[in-house]
mmCIF file of C-alpha atoms in Angstrom:
data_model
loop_
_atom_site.group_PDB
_atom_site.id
_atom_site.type_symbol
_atom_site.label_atom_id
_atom_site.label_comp_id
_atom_site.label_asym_id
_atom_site.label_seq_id
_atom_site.Cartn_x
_atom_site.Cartn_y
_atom_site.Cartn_z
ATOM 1 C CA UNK W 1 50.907 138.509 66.118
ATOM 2 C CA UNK W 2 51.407 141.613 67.927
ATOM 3 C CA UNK W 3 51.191 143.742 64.795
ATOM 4 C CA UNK W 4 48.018 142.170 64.305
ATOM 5 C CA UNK W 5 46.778 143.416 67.574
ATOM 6 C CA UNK W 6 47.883 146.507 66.894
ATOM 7 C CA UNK W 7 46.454 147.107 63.852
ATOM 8 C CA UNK W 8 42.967 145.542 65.204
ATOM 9 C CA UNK W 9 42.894 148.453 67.947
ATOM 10 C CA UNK W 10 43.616 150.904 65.342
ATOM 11 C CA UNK W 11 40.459 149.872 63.174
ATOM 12 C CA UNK W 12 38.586 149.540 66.134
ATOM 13 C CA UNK W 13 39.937 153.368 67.131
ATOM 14 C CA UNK W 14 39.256 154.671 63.246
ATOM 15 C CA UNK W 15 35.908 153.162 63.615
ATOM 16 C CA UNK W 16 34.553 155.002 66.934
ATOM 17 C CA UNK W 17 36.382 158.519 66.492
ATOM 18 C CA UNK W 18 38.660 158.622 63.598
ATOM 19 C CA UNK W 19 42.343 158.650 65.672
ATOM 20 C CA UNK W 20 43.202 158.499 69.451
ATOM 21 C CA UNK W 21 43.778 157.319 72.811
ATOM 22 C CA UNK W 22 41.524 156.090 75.153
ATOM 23 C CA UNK W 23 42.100 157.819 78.390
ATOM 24 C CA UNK W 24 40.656 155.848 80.823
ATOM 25 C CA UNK W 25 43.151 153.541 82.168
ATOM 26 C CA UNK W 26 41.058 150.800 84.208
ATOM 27 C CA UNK W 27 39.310 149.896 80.629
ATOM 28 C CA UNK W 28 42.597 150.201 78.368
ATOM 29 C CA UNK W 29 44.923 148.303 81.572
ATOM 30 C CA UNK W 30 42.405 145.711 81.685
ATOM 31 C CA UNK W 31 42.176 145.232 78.285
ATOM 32 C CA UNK W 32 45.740 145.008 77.928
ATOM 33 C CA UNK W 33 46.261 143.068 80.746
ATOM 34 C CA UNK W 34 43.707 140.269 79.189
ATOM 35 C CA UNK W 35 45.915 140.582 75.879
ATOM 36 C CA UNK W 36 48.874 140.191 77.486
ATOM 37 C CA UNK W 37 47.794 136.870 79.860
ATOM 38 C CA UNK W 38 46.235 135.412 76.762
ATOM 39 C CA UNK W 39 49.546 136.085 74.946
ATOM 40 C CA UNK W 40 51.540 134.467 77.319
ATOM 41 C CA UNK W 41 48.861 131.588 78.165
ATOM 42 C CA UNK W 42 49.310 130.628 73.893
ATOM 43 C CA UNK W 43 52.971 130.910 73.911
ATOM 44 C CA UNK W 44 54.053 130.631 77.142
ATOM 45 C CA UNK W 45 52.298 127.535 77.546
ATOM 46 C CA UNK W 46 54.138 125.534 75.321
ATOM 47 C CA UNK W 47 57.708 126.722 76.569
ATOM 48 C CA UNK W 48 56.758 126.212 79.772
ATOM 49 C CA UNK W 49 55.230 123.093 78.700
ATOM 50 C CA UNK W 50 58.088 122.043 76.961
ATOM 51 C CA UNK W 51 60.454 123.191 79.719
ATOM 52 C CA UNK W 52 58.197 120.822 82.360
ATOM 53 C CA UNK W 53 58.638 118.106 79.626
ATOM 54 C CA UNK W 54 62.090 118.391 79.821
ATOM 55 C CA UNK W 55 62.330 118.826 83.690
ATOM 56 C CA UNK W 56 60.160 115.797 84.306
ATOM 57 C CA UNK W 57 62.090 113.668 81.745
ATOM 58 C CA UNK W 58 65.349 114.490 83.648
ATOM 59 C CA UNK W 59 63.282 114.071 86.765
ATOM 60 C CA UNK W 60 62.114 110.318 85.774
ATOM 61 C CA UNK W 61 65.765 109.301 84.316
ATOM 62 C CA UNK W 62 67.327 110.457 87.992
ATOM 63 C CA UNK W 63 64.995 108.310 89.822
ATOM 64 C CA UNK W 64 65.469 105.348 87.448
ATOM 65 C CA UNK W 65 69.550 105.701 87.512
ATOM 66 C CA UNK W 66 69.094 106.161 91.571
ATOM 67 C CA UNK W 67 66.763 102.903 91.643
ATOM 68 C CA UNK W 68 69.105 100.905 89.603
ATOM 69 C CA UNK W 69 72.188 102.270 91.842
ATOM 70 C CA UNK W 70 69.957 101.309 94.844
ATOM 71 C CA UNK W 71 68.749 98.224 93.381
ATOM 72 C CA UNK W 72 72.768 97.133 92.258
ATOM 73 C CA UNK W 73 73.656 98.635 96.492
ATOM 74 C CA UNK W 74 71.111 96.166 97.072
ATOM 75 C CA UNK W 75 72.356 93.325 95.042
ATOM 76 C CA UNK W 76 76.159 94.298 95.908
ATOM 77 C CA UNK W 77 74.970 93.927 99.881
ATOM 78 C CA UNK W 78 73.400 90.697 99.489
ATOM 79 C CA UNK W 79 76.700 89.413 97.783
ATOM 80 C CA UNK W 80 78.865 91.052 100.068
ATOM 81 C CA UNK W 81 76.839 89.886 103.043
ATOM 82 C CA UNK W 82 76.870 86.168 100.980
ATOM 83 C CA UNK W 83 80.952 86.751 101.117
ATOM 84 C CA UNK W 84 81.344 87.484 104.600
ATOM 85 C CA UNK W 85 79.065 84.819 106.087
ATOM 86 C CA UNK W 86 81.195 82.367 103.483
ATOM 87 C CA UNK W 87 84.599 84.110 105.146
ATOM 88 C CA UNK W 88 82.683 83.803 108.494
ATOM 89 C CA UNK W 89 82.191 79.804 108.007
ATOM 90 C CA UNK W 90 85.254 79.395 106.595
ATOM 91 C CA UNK W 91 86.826 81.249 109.771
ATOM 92 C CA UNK W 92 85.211 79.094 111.921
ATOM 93 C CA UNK W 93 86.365 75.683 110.210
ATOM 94 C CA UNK W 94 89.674 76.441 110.250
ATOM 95 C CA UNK W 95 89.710 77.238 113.676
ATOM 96 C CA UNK W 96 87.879 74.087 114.416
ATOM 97 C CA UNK W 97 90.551 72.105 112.325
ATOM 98 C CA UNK W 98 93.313 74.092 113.845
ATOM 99 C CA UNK W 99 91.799 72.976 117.408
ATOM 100 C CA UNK W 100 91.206 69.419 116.133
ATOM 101 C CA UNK W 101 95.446 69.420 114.877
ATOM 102 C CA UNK W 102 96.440 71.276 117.715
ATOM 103 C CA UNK W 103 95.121 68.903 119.987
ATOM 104 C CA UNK W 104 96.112 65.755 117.826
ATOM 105 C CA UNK W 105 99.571 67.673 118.085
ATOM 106 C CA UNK W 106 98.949 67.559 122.202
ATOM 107 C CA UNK W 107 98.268 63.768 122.004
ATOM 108 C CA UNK W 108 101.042 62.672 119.908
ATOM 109 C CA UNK W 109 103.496 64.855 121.886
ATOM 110 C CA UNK W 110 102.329 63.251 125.259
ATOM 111 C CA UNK W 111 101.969 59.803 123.342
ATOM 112 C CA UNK W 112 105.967 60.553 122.155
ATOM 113 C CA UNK W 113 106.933 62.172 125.469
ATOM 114 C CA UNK W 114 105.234 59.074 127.628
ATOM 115 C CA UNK W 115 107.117 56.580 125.063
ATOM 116 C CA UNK W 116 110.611 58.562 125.879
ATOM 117 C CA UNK W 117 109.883 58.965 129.161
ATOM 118 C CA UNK W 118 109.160 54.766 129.207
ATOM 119 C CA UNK W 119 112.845 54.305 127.082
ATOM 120 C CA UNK W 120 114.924 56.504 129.374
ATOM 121 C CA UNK W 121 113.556 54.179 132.528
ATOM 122 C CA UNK W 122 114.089 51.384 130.422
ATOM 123 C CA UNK W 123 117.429 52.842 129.562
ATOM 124 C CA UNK W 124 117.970 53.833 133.184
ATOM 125 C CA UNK W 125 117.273 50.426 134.752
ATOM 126 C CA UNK W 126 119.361 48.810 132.174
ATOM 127 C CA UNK W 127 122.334 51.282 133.039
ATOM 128 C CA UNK W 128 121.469 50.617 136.854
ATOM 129 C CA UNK W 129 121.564 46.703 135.983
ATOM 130 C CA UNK W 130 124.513 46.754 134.154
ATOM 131 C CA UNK W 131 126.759 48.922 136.612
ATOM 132 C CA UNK W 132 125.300 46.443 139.375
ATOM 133 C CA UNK W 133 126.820 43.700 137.217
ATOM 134 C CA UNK W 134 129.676 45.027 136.541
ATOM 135 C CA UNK W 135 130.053 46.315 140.458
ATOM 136 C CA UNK W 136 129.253 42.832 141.283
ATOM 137 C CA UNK W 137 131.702 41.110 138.879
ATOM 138 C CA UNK W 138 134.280 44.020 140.379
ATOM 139 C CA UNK W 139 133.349 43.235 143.435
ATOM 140 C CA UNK W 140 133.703 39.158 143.050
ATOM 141 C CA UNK W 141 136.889 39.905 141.445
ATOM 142 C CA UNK W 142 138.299 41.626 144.206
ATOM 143 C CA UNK W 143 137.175 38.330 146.874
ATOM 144 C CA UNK W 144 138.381 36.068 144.790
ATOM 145 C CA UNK W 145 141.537 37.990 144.610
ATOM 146 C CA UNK W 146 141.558 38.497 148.586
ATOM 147 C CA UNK W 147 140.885 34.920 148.886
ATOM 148 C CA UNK W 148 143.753 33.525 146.830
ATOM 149 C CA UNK W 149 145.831 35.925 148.250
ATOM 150 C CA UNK W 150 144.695 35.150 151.980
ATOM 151 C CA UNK W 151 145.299 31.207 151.012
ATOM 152 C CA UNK W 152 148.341 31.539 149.437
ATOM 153 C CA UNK W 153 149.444 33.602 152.454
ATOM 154 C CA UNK W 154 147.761 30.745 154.915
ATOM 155 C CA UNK W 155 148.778 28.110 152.206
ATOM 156 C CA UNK W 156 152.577 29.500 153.154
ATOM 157 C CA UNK W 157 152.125 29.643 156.309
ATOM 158 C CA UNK W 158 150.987 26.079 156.917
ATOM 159 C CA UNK W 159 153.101 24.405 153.953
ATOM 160 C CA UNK W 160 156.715 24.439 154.191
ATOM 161 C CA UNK W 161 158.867 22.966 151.159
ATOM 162 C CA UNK W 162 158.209 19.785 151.553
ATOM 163 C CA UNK W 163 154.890 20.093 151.723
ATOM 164 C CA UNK W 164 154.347 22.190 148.464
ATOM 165 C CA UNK W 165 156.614 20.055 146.785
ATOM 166 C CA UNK W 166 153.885 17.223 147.789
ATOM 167 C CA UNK W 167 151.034 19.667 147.023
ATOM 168 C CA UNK W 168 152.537 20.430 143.343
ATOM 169 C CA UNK W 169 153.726 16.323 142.404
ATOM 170 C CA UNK W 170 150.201 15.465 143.248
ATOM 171 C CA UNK W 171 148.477 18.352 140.968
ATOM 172 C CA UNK W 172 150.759 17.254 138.156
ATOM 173 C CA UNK W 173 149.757 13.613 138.492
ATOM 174 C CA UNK W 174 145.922 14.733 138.526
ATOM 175 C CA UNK W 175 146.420 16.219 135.526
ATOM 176 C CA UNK W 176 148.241 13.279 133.459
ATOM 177 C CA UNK W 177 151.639 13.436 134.006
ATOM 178 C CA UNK W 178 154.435 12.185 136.638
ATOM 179 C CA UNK W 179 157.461 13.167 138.322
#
């Protein structure tokens, strides 16, 4: 394309004056300038164009993949925050249940307590009332043996031989036989 140009201004040169140079500058700058923007406008156009293209595309595909990470942020949030108000509930019904056992655990140890507490009075009044008895039988015991001893001792005193000899005969006919 350029060589086109070129040879263009050279017919256009042969044309006015045979061969040379424009001196003036502002005409030939301009001129050149104007080639040179239209030059770039048809091919630079498309590269730029296509380089755009290419910059948008990559553009639009990072805002989609950033969307769809937001969107599954989003999602993963929701379930998370699902989770932890599930943990949350969860937390809060075993805490209840562990109130609800520990306090069934309270009443049955006071119910079990009260009911051992009940069995060692029982137990204690039944020890108390059986050491009475047997203090009591101990105690009879020891009268009964002060008393025979205290009437055999009067029984001696008062009786003398002939007397016990009376005392026994009559026993031993009470009781079926004779002497």
């Amino acid at each position: 394309m350029i060589g086109t140009l070129l040879f263009l201004a050279e017919a256009h040169a042969e044309v006015e004056s045979g061969f040379g140079l424009k001196l003036d500058i502002l005409e030939s700058n301009l001129i050149n300038l104007a080639i040179l923007i239209g030059l770039l406008f048809y091919y630079g156009s498309k590269v730029v164009g296509n380089i755009l293209d290419q910059r948008k595309t990559k553009i639009a595909q990072r805002i989609q993949e950033v969307e769809q990470q937001q969107q599954q942020a989003a999602a993963t949030l929701a379930e998370e925050q699902q989770k932890l108000a599930q943990a949350q509930a969860t937390a809060k019904n075993i805490i209840r249940e562990a109130e609800a056992n520990g306090q069934k655990a309270k009443e049955a140890i006071l119910a079990r307590g009260q009911q051992e507490v009940e069995r060692l009075k029982a137990t204690a009044a039944q020890d108390l009332q059986t050491e009475q008895e047997r203090a009591i039988a101990e105690l009879r015991q020891r009268v009964a043996a002060l008393a025979i001893k205290r009437a055999e001792s009067q029984l001696r005193e008062m009786l003398n031989e002939e007397a016990q000899q009376k005392l026994i005969d009559r026993s031993i006919s009470q009781l079926g036989g004779s002497r």
